[in-house]
């Protein structure tokens, strides 16, 4: 099956730039698409210094929906927003004061990839972090989802010497120009062995579960040149529900996929309650499955329910999971072709948008405008 590759290189323009992210693209672009992907053929999407997080999200969402293997190469810098102190990938217009609105929230990457299997989904990253983001990453790790294999490094800011070189990603690209892509864990280790030794203190990520857990300061790894975070890549298991659901979606068996997710959702509701994270996870999976099945009405309704449940449970209106649910409900609502169904769901979405404006400027006005048009057409 053809693979998909997303090459994303992003960093702020001007004095806030910590890394010359775009400098790695010519080297990566010289690698054959099939080698970048590790498949016979592949489609490559390039994003260089993008301006808008929504534009990146659109490309990421399209790549995540591809049926074949997906490899995402990300080069850039991590910054925290001032309101929630959550990690973001800084984009061209990002400044410390505008992170929340001009950078890509890292949890968007996790959310878009969460229905995929670690067997065919990988992140290869070369990230630099300012002082605040570096403290966050070393204390909390970088959560990219349980079903995504992550390889790469995160480095602290280089100081006043100007933008740093993305040494890890350039080394990966150089190795791939040989025309062969070894297993990613082997490729990662080869790149690590060739990185200049002055990169002491980096976090090196080789994590099949997508969650980079910081190594203990007293562990043997911390006394070596690198702090290394590793986990063995899991072998496919028939009992892995996410892998089984992903296989059913790829085969077009959408009803079967939703049936499996519905059973897990019911078990979670019985065991933990309808507002529990365990149950809400499966509710979100089913909302995404409706999208994959081409049913935006069911998907929108499911996301509205998730958002309302989270708010009723006391979650903040700007909590990432709440914002994500409303954003996804909004996105699916715009895909509804049946005007009667769109009119039916529009008021609930507008009410939620009033409480949860999200990060997209004008989102509430957009819903109100479209709803007015639909009601006038009755």
PDB file of C-alpha atoms in Angstrom, residues 148-332:
ATOM      1  CA  UNK A 148       2.423   6.533  17.574  1.00  0.00           C
ATOM      2  CA  UNK A 149       6.074   5.509  17.440  1.00  0.00           C
ATOM      3  CA  UNK A 150       8.318   8.515  18.148  1.00  0.00           C
ATOM      4  CA  UNK A 151      12.013   8.840  17.316  1.00  0.00           C
ATOM      5  CA  UNK A 152      14.288  11.866  17.487  1.00  0.00           C
ATOM      6  CA  UNK A 153      15.623  14.423  19.894  1.00  0.00           C
ATOM      7  CA  UNK A 154      14.639  17.498  21.854  1.00  0.00           C
ATOM      8  CA  UNK A 155      17.407  19.998  22.561  1.00  0.00           C
ATOM      9  CA  UNK A 156      17.608  23.053  24.847  1.00  0.00           C
ATOM     10  CA  UNK A 157      18.111  26.481  23.298  1.00  0.00           C
ATOM     11  CA  UNK A 158      21.678  27.066  22.149  1.00  0.00           C
ATOM     12  CA  UNK A 159      21.954  30.500  23.797  1.00  0.00           C
ATOM     13  CA  UNK A 160      22.989  33.641  21.928  1.00  0.00           C
ATOM     14  CA  UNK A 161      24.891  31.952  19.142  1.00  0.00           C
ATOM     15  CA  UNK A 162      21.987  32.291  16.716  1.00  0.00           C
ATOM     16  CA  UNK A 163      19.650  29.587  15.380  1.00  0.00           C
ATOM     17  CA  UNK A 164      20.903  26.059  15.976  1.00  0.00           C
ATOM     18  CA  UNK A 165      21.344  23.446  13.279  1.00  0.00           C
ATOM     19  CA  UNK A 166      18.807  20.589  13.139  1.00  0.00           C
ATOM     20  CA  UNK A 167      21.729  18.157  13.380  1.00  0.00           C
ATOM     21  CA  UNK A 168      19.655  15.071  14.140  1.00  0.00           C
ATOM     22  CA  UNK A 169      17.247  15.503  11.201  1.00  0.00           C
ATOM     23  CA  UNK A 170      20.037  16.391   8.780  1.00  0.00           C
ATOM     24  CA  UNK A 171      21.848  13.223   9.836  1.00  0.00           C
ATOM     25  CA  UNK A 172      18.692  11.160   9.322  1.00  0.00           C
ATOM     26  CA  UNK A 173      18.268  12.683   5.851  1.00  0.00           C
ATOM     27  CA  UNK A 174      21.901  12.012   4.976  1.00  0.00           C
ATOM     28  CA  UNK A 175      21.542   8.372   6.015  1.00  0.00           C
ATOM     29  CA  UNK A 176      18.361   8.001   3.965  1.00  0.00           C
ATOM     30  CA  UNK A 177      20.036   9.404   0.844  1.00  0.00           C
ATOM     31  CA  UNK A 178      21.804   6.057   0.600  1.00  0.00           C
ATOM     32  CA  UNK A 179      18.499   4.800  -0.826  1.00  0.00           C
ATOM     33  CA  UNK A 180      17.622   2.490   2.068  1.00  0.00           C
ATOM     34  CA  UNK A 181      15.467   3.089   5.139  1.00  0.00           C
ATOM     35  CA  UNK A 182      16.313   0.632   7.919  1.00  0.00           C
ATOM     36  CA  UNK A 183      13.833   0.028  10.752  1.00  0.00           C
ATOM     37  CA  UNK A 184      13.302   3.342  12.518  1.00  0.00           C
ATOM     38  CA  UNK A 185      14.878   2.210  15.769  1.00  0.00           C
ATOM     39  CA  UNK A 186      18.051   1.296  13.842  1.00  0.00           C
ATOM     40  CA  UNK A 187      17.944   4.533  11.850  1.00  0.00           C
ATOM     41  CA  UNK A 188      17.550   6.468  15.091  1.00  0.00           C
ATOM     42  CA  UNK A 189      20.557   4.797  16.661  1.00  0.00           C
ATOM     43  CA  UNK A 190      22.698   5.400  13.564  1.00  0.00           C
ATOM     44  CA  UNK A 191      21.766   9.092  13.649  1.00  0.00           C
ATOM     45  CA  UNK A 192      22.520   9.329  17.373  1.00  0.00           C
ATOM     46  CA  UNK A 193      25.955   7.814  16.823  1.00  0.00           C
ATOM     47  CA  UNK A 194      26.773  10.481  14.229  1.00  0.00           C
ATOM     48  CA  UNK A 195      25.410  13.574  15.982  1.00  0.00           C
ATOM     49  CA  UNK A 196      28.198  15.923  17.140  1.00  0.00           C
ATOM     50  CA  UNK A 197      29.151  15.254  20.727  1.00  0.00           C
ATOM     51  CA  UNK A 198      28.415  18.845  21.791  1.00  0.00           C
ATOM     52  CA  UNK A 199      24.717  17.941  21.826  1.00  0.00           C
ATOM     53  CA  UNK A 200      25.137  16.772  25.428  1.00  0.00           C
ATOM     54  CA  UNK A 201      21.974  17.114  27.481  1.00  0.00           C
ATOM     55  CA  UNK A 202      19.496  16.409  24.651  1.00  0.00           C
ATOM     56  CA  UNK A 203      16.555  14.131  25.203  1.00  0.00           C
ATOM     57  CA  UNK A 204      16.740  11.334  22.661  1.00  0.00           C
ATOM     58  CA  UNK A 205      13.370   9.788  21.922  1.00  0.00           C
ATOM     59  CA  UNK A 206      12.919   6.179  20.895  1.00  0.00           C
ATOM     60  CA  UNK A 207       9.449   5.530  22.189  1.00  0.00           C
ATOM     61  CA  UNK A 208       6.912   3.210  20.603  1.00  0.00           C
ATOM     62  CA  UNK A 209       4.102   4.454  22.824  1.00  0.00           C
ATOM     63  CA  UNK A 210       4.374   8.092  21.813  1.00  0.00           C
ATOM     64  CA  UNK A 211       4.959   9.378  25.333  1.00  0.00           C
ATOM     65  CA  UNK A 212       8.461  10.587  26.028  1.00  0.00           C
ATOM     66  CA  UNK A 213       8.904   9.992  29.753  1.00  0.00           C
ATOM     67  CA  UNK A 214      11.875  11.941  31.131  1.00  0.00           C
ATOM     68  CA  UNK A 215      14.682   9.772  32.483  1.00  0.00           C
ATOM     69  CA  UNK A 216      15.414   9.927  36.187  1.00  0.00           C
ATOM     70  CA  UNK A 217      18.262  12.337  37.047  1.00  0.00           C
ATOM     71  CA  UNK A 218      19.861   9.543  39.064  1.00  0.00           C
ATOM     72  CA  UNK A 219      19.631   6.946  36.309  1.00  0.00           C
ATOM     73  CA  UNK A 220      22.811   5.708  34.620  1.00  0.00           C
ATOM     74  CA  UNK A 221      21.661   7.299  31.362  1.00  0.00           C
ATOM     75  CA  UNK A 222      21.906  10.788  32.820  1.00  0.00           C
ATOM     76  CA  UNK A 223      25.651  10.473  33.331  1.00  0.00           C
ATOM     77  CA  UNK A 224      26.320   9.690  29.664  1.00  0.00           C
ATOM     78  CA  UNK A 225      26.478  12.083  26.752  1.00  0.00           C
ATOM     79  CA  UNK A 226      22.737  11.749  26.159  1.00  0.00           C
ATOM     80  CA  UNK A 227      19.642  11.166  28.225  1.00  0.00           C
ATOM     81  CA  UNK A 228      17.861   8.417  26.348  1.00  0.00           C
ATOM     82  CA  UNK A 229      14.193   7.486  26.615  1.00  0.00           C
ATOM     83  CA  UNK A 230      13.406   4.102  25.118  1.00  0.00           C
ATOM     84  CA  UNK A 231      10.623   1.570  24.904  1.00  0.00           C
ATOM     85  CA  UNK A 232      10.479  -1.584  22.778  1.00  0.00           C
ATOM     86  CA  UNK A 233       8.303  -1.359  19.692  1.00  0.00           C
ATOM     87  CA  UNK A 234       5.251  -3.542  20.367  1.00  0.00           C
ATOM     88  CA  UNK A 235       4.409  -6.380  18.046  1.00  0.00           C
ATOM     89  CA  UNK A 236       0.890  -6.327  16.562  1.00  0.00           C
ATOM     90  CA  UNK A 237      -1.546  -8.061  18.908  1.00  0.00           C
ATOM     91  CA  UNK A 238      -4.973  -9.353  17.892  1.00  0.00           C
ATOM     92  CA  UNK A 239      -6.337  -8.115  21.195  1.00  0.00           C
ATOM     93  CA  UNK A 240      -5.206  -4.562  20.523  1.00  0.00           C
ATOM     94  CA  UNK A 241      -8.568  -2.846  20.000  1.00  0.00           C
ATOM     95  CA  UNK A 242      -7.163   0.232  18.266  1.00  0.00           C
ATOM     96  CA  UNK A 243      -5.224  -1.838  15.745  1.00  0.00           C
ATOM     97  CA  UNK A 244      -8.253  -4.031  15.063  1.00  0.00           C
ATOM     98  CA  UNK A 245     -10.477  -0.980  14.588  1.00  0.00           C
ATOM     99  CA  UNK A 246      -7.922   0.669  12.292  1.00  0.00           C
ATOM    100  CA  UNK A 247      -7.737  -2.505  10.195  1.00  0.00           C
ATOM    101  CA  UNK A 248     -11.535  -2.555   9.858  1.00  0.00           C
ATOM    102  CA  UNK A 249     -11.616   1.104   8.772  1.00  0.00           C
ATOM    103  CA  UNK A 250      -8.900   0.572   6.177  1.00  0.00           C
ATOM    104  CA  UNK A 251     -10.881  -2.369   4.802  1.00  0.00           C
ATOM    105  CA  UNK A 252     -14.036  -0.258   4.595  1.00  0.00           C
ATOM    106  CA  UNK A 253     -15.847  -2.241   7.311  1.00  0.00           C
ATOM    107  CA  UNK A 254     -17.106   0.864   9.065  1.00  0.00           C
ATOM    108  CA  UNK A 255     -20.082  -0.730  10.823  1.00  0.00           C
ATOM    109  CA  UNK A 256     -17.812  -3.417  12.250  1.00  0.00           C
ATOM    110  CA  UNK A 257     -15.338  -0.794  13.478  1.00  0.00           C
ATOM    111  CA  UNK A 258     -18.086   1.213  15.170  1.00  0.00           C
ATOM    112  CA  UNK A 259     -19.531  -1.933  16.717  1.00  0.00           C
ATOM    113  CA  UNK A 260     -16.182  -2.787  18.323  1.00  0.00           C
ATOM    114  CA  UNK A 261     -15.761   0.752  19.641  1.00  0.00           C
ATOM    115  CA  UNK A 262     -19.346   0.762  20.943  1.00  0.00           C
ATOM    116  CA  UNK A 263     -18.677  -2.387  22.975  1.00  0.00           C
ATOM    117  CA  UNK A 264     -15.567  -0.865  24.550  1.00  0.00           C
ATOM    118  CA  UNK A 265     -17.478   2.350  25.225  1.00  0.00           C
ATOM    119  CA  UNK A 266     -20.266   0.456  26.990  1.00  0.00           C
ATOM    120  CA  UNK A 267     -17.767  -1.452  29.124  1.00  0.00           C
ATOM    121  CA  UNK A 268     -16.053   1.800  30.107  1.00  0.00           C
ATOM    122  CA  UNK A 269     -19.372   3.429  31.012  1.00  0.00           C
ATOM    123  CA  UNK A 270     -20.297   0.458  33.211  1.00  0.00           C
ATOM    124  CA  UNK A 271     -16.901   0.356  34.870  1.00  0.00           C
ATOM    125  CA  UNK A 272     -16.026   4.028  35.237  1.00  0.00           C
ATOM    126  CA  UNK A 273     -19.056   6.191  34.405  1.00  0.00           C
ATOM    127  CA  UNK A 274     -20.139   8.113  31.318  1.00  0.00           C
ATOM    128  CA  UNK A 275     -18.001  11.177  32.168  1.00  0.00           C
ATOM    129  CA  UNK A 276     -14.825   9.187  32.777  1.00  0.00           C
ATOM    130  CA  UNK A 277     -11.810   9.587  30.501  1.00  0.00           C
ATOM    131  CA  UNK A 278     -12.042   5.879  29.698  1.00  0.00           C
ATOM    132  CA  UNK A 279     -15.602   6.249  28.383  1.00  0.00           C
ATOM    133  CA  UNK A 280     -14.996   9.590  26.691  1.00  0.00           C
ATOM    134  CA  UNK A 281     -12.026   8.158  24.850  1.00  0.00           C
ATOM    135  CA  UNK A 282     -14.256   5.607  23.155  1.00  0.00           C
ATOM    136  CA  UNK A 283     -16.942   8.226  22.519  1.00  0.00           C
ATOM    137  CA  UNK A 284     -14.299  10.252  20.692  1.00  0.00           C
ATOM    138  CA  UNK A 285     -13.159   7.192  18.768  1.00  0.00           C
ATOM    139  CA  UNK A 286     -16.731   6.604  17.607  1.00  0.00           C
ATOM    140  CA  UNK A 287     -17.033  10.261  16.557  1.00  0.00           C
ATOM    141  CA  UNK A 288     -13.927   9.859  14.424  1.00  0.00           C
ATOM    142  CA  UNK A 289     -15.194   6.567  13.005  1.00  0.00           C
ATOM    143  CA  UNK A 290     -18.371   8.313  11.862  1.00  0.00           C
ATOM    144  CA  UNK A 291     -16.174  10.844  10.055  1.00  0.00           C
ATOM    145  CA  UNK A 292     -14.216   8.052   8.339  1.00  0.00           C
ATOM    146  CA  UNK A 293     -17.516   6.453   7.339  1.00  0.00           C
ATOM    147  CA  UNK A 294     -18.599   9.683   5.649  1.00  0.00           C
ATOM    148  CA  UNK A 295     -21.372  10.446   8.165  1.00  0.00           C
ATOM    149  CA  UNK A 296     -20.779  14.048   9.317  1.00  0.00           C
ATOM    150  CA  UNK A 297     -24.189  14.249  11.014  1.00  0.00           C
ATOM    151  CA  UNK A 298     -23.392  11.371  13.367  1.00  0.00           C
ATOM    152  CA  UNK A 299     -19.841  12.622  13.881  1.00  0.00           C
ATOM    153  CA  UNK A 300     -20.968  16.183  14.682  1.00  0.00           C
ATOM    154  CA  UNK A 301     -23.615  14.956  17.102  1.00  0.00           C
ATOM    155  CA  UNK A 302     -21.098  12.708  18.853  1.00  0.00           C
ATOM    156  CA  UNK A 303     -18.560  15.515  19.252  1.00  0.00           C
ATOM    157  CA  UNK A 304     -21.249  17.846  20.605  1.00  0.00           C
ATOM    158  CA  UNK A 305     -22.123  15.208  23.199  1.00  0.00           C
ATOM    159  CA  UNK A 306     -18.470  14.761  24.171  1.00  0.00           C
ATOM    160  CA  UNK A 307     -18.020  18.510  24.610  1.00  0.00           C
ATOM    161  CA  UNK A 308     -21.194  18.884  26.667  1.00  0.00           C
ATOM    162  CA  UNK A 309     -20.228  15.915  28.858  1.00  0.00           C
ATOM    163  CA  UNK A 310     -16.794  17.360  29.543  1.00  0.00           C
ATOM    164  CA  UNK A 311     -18.214  20.770  30.406  1.00  0.00           C
ATOM    165  CA  UNK A 312     -20.888  19.241  32.657  1.00  0.00           C
ATOM    166  CA  UNK A 313     -18.112  17.361  34.467  1.00  0.00           C
ATOM    167  CA  UNK A 314     -16.476  20.682  35.351  1.00  0.00           C
ATOM    168  CA  UNK A 315     -13.753  20.855  32.723  1.00  0.00           C
ATOM    169  CA  UNK A 316     -12.662  24.374  31.766  1.00  0.00           C
ATOM    170  CA  UNK A 317     -13.931  25.964  28.559  1.00  0.00           C
ATOM    171  CA  UNK A 318     -10.330  26.332  27.363  1.00  0.00           C
ATOM    172  CA  UNK A 319      -9.234  22.812  28.310  1.00  0.00           C
ATOM    173  CA  UNK A 320      -7.566  21.203  25.266  1.00  0.00           C
ATOM    174  CA  UNK A 321      -9.996  18.266  25.187  1.00  0.00           C
ATOM    175  CA  UNK A 322     -13.028  20.592  25.347  1.00  0.00           C
ATOM    176  CA  UNK A 323     -11.718  22.888  22.630  1.00  0.00           C
ATOM    177  CA  UNK A 324     -10.825  19.909  20.446  1.00  0.00           C
ATOM    178  CA  UNK A 325     -14.329  18.439  20.777  1.00  0.00           C
ATOM    179  CA  UNK A 326     -16.044  21.705  19.823  1.00  0.00           C
ATOM    180  CA  UNK A 327     -13.613  22.320  16.952  1.00  0.00           C
ATOM    181  CA  UNK A 328     -14.276  18.860  15.574  1.00  0.00           C
ATOM    182  CA  UNK A 329     -18.050  19.257  15.944  1.00  0.00           C
ATOM    183  CA  UNK A 330     -17.760  22.554  14.062  1.00  0.00           C
ATOM    184  CA  UNK A 331     -15.630  20.974  11.329  1.00  0.00           C
ATOM    185  CA  UNK A 332     -18.082  18.116  10.815  1.00  0.00           C
TER     186      UNK A 332
END
